[in-house]
mmCIF file of C-alpha atoms in Angstrom:
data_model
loop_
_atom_site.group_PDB
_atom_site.id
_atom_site.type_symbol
_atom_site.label_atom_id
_atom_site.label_comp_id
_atom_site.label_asym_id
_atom_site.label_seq_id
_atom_site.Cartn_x
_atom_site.Cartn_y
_atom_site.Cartn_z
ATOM 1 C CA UNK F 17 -23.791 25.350 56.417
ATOM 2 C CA UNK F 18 -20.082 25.892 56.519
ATOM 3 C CA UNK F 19 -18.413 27.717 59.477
ATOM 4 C CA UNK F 20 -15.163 29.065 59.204
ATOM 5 C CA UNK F 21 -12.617 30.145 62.257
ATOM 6 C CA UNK F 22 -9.399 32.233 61.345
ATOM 7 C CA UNK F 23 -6.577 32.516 63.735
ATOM 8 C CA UNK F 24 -3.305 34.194 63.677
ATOM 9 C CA UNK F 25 -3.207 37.418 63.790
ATOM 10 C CA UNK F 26 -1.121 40.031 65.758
ATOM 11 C CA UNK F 27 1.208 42.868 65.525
ATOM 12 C CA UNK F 28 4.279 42.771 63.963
ATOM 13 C CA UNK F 29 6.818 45.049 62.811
ATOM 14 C CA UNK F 30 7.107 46.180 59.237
ATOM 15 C CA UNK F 31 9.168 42.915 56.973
ATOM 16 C CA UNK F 32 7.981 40.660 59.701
ATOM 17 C CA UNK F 33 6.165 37.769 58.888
ATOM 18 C CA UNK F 34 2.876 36.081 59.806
ATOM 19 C CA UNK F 35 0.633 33.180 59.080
ATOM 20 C CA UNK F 36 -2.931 32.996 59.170
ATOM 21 C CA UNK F 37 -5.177 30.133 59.767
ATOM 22 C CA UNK F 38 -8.383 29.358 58.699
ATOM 23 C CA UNK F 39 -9.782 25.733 59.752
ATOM 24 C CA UNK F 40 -13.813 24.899 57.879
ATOM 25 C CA UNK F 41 -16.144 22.666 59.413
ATOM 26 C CA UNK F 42 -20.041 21.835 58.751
ATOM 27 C CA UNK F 43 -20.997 20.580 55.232
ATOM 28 C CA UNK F 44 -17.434 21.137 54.274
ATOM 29 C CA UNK F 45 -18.236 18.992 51.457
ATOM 30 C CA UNK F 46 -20.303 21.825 49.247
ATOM 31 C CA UNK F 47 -16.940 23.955 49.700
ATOM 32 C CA UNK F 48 -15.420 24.504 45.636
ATOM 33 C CA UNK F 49 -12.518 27.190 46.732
ATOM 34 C CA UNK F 50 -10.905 28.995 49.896
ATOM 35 C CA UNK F 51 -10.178 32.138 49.926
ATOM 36 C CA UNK F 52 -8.469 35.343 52.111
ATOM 37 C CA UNK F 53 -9.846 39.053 52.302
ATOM 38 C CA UNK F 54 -8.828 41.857 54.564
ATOM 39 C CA UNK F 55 -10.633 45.241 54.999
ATOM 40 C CA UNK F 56 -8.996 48.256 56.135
ATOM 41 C CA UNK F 57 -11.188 51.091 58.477
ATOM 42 C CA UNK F 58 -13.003 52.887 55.874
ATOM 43 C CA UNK F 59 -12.337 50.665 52.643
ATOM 44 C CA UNK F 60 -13.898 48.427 51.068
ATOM 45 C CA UNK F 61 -13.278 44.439 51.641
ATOM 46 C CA UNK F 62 -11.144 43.081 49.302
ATOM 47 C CA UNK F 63 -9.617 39.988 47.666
ATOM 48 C CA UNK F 64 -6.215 39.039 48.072
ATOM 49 C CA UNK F 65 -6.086 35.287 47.417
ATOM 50 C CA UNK F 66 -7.979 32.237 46.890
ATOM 51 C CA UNK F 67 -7.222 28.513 45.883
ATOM 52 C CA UNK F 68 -9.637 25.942 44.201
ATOM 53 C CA UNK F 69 -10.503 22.638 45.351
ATOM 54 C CA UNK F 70 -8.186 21.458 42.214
ATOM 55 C CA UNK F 71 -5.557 23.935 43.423
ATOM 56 C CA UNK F 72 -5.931 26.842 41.426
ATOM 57 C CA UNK F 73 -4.763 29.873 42.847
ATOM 58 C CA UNK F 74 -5.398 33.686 42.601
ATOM 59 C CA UNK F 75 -3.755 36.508 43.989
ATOM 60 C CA UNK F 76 -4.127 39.925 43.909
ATOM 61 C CA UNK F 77 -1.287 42.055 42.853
ATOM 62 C CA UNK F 78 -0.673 43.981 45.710
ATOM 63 C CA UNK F 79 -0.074 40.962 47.158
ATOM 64 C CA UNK F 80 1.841 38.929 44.458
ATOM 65 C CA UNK F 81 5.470 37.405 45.970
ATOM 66 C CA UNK F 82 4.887 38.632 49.055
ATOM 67 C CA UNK F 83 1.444 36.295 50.653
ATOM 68 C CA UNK F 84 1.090 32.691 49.634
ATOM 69 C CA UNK F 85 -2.204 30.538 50.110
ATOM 70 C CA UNK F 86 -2.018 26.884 50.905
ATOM 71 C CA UNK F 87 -4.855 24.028 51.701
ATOM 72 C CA UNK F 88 -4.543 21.032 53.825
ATOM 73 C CA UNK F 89 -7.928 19.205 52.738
ATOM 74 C CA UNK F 90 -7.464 16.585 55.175
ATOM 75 C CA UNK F 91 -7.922 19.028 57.780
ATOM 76 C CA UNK F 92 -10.254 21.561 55.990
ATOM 77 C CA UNK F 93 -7.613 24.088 56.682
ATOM 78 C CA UNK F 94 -6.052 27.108 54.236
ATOM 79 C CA UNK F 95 -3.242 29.168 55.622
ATOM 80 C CA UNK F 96 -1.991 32.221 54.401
ATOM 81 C CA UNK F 97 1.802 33.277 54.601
ATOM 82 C CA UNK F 98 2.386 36.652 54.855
ATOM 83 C CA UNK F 99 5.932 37.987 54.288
ATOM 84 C CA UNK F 100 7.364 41.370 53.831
ATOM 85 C CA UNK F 101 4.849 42.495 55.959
ATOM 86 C CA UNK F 102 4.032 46.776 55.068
ATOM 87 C CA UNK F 103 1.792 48.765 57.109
ATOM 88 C CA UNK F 104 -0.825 49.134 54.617
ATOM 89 C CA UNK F 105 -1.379 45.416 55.086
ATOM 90 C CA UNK F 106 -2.706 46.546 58.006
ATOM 91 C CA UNK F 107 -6.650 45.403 57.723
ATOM 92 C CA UNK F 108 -9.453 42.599 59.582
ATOM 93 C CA UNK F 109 -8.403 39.492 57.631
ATOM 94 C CA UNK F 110 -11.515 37.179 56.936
ATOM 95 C CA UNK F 111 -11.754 33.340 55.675
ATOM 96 C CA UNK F 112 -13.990 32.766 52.849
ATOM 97 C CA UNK F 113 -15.091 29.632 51.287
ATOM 98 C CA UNK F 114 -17.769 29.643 48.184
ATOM 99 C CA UNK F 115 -20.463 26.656 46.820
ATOM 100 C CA UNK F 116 -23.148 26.057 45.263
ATOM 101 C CA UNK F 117 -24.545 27.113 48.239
ATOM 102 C CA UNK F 118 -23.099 30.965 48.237
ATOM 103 C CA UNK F 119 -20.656 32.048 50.724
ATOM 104 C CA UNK F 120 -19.576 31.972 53.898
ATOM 105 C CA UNK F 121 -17.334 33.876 56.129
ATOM 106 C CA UNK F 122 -15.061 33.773 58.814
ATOM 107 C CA UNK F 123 -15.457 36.854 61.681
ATOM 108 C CA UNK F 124 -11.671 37.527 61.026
ATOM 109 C CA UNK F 125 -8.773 38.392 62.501
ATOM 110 C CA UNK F 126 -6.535 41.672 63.134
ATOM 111 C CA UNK F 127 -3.364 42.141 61.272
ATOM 112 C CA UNK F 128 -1.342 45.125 62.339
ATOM 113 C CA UNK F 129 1.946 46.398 61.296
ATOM 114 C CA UNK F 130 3.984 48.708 62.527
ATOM 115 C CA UNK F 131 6.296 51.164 60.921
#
């Protein structure tokens, strides 16, 4: 089991900035990659960027330039930078983490930005 604990959300104004926590602990050792989602009221949850335990990274293009994913193994932490903020960013923000095990998710945390 893997647990997974975000932190760092809040409202900010539009081109503000924020960064998001996300700190893994149980059998942190099945973990293979990190990753960020967000879900907006009414849409569906979707990626925005993950990293690899070799330090691959993906983002999604709506996204791209703007957020930025980073892993501190030693502390079985992944932040995510958010810059530029818009308020269609606007969405629950969720940890993941995937093994051979499956998934497992954080229960997120609120990202609002004002016009």
């Amino acid at each position: 089991q893997v647990q997974l604990m975000e932190s760092g959300g809040g409202l900010v104004q539009a081109g503000g900035s924020l960064r998001l926590s996300c700190a893994a602990s149980g059998s942190i050792r099945s973990i293979n990659g990190m990753g960020w989602y967000r879900q907006a009221p009414g849409k569906q949850r979707e990626l925005i960027a993950q990293i690899t335990i070799g330090g691959i990274t993906n983002y999604a293009d709506s996204v791209k330039g703007r957020f930025t994913i980073a892993r501190v193994n030693a502390k079985n932490t992944v932040y995510l930078q958010i810059n530029s903020l818009k308020p269609e960013d606007t969405a629950v923000y969720y940890c993941n983490a995937w093994g051979p095990q499956g998934q497992y998710w954080g229960q997120g945390t609120q990202v609002t930005v004002s016009s």
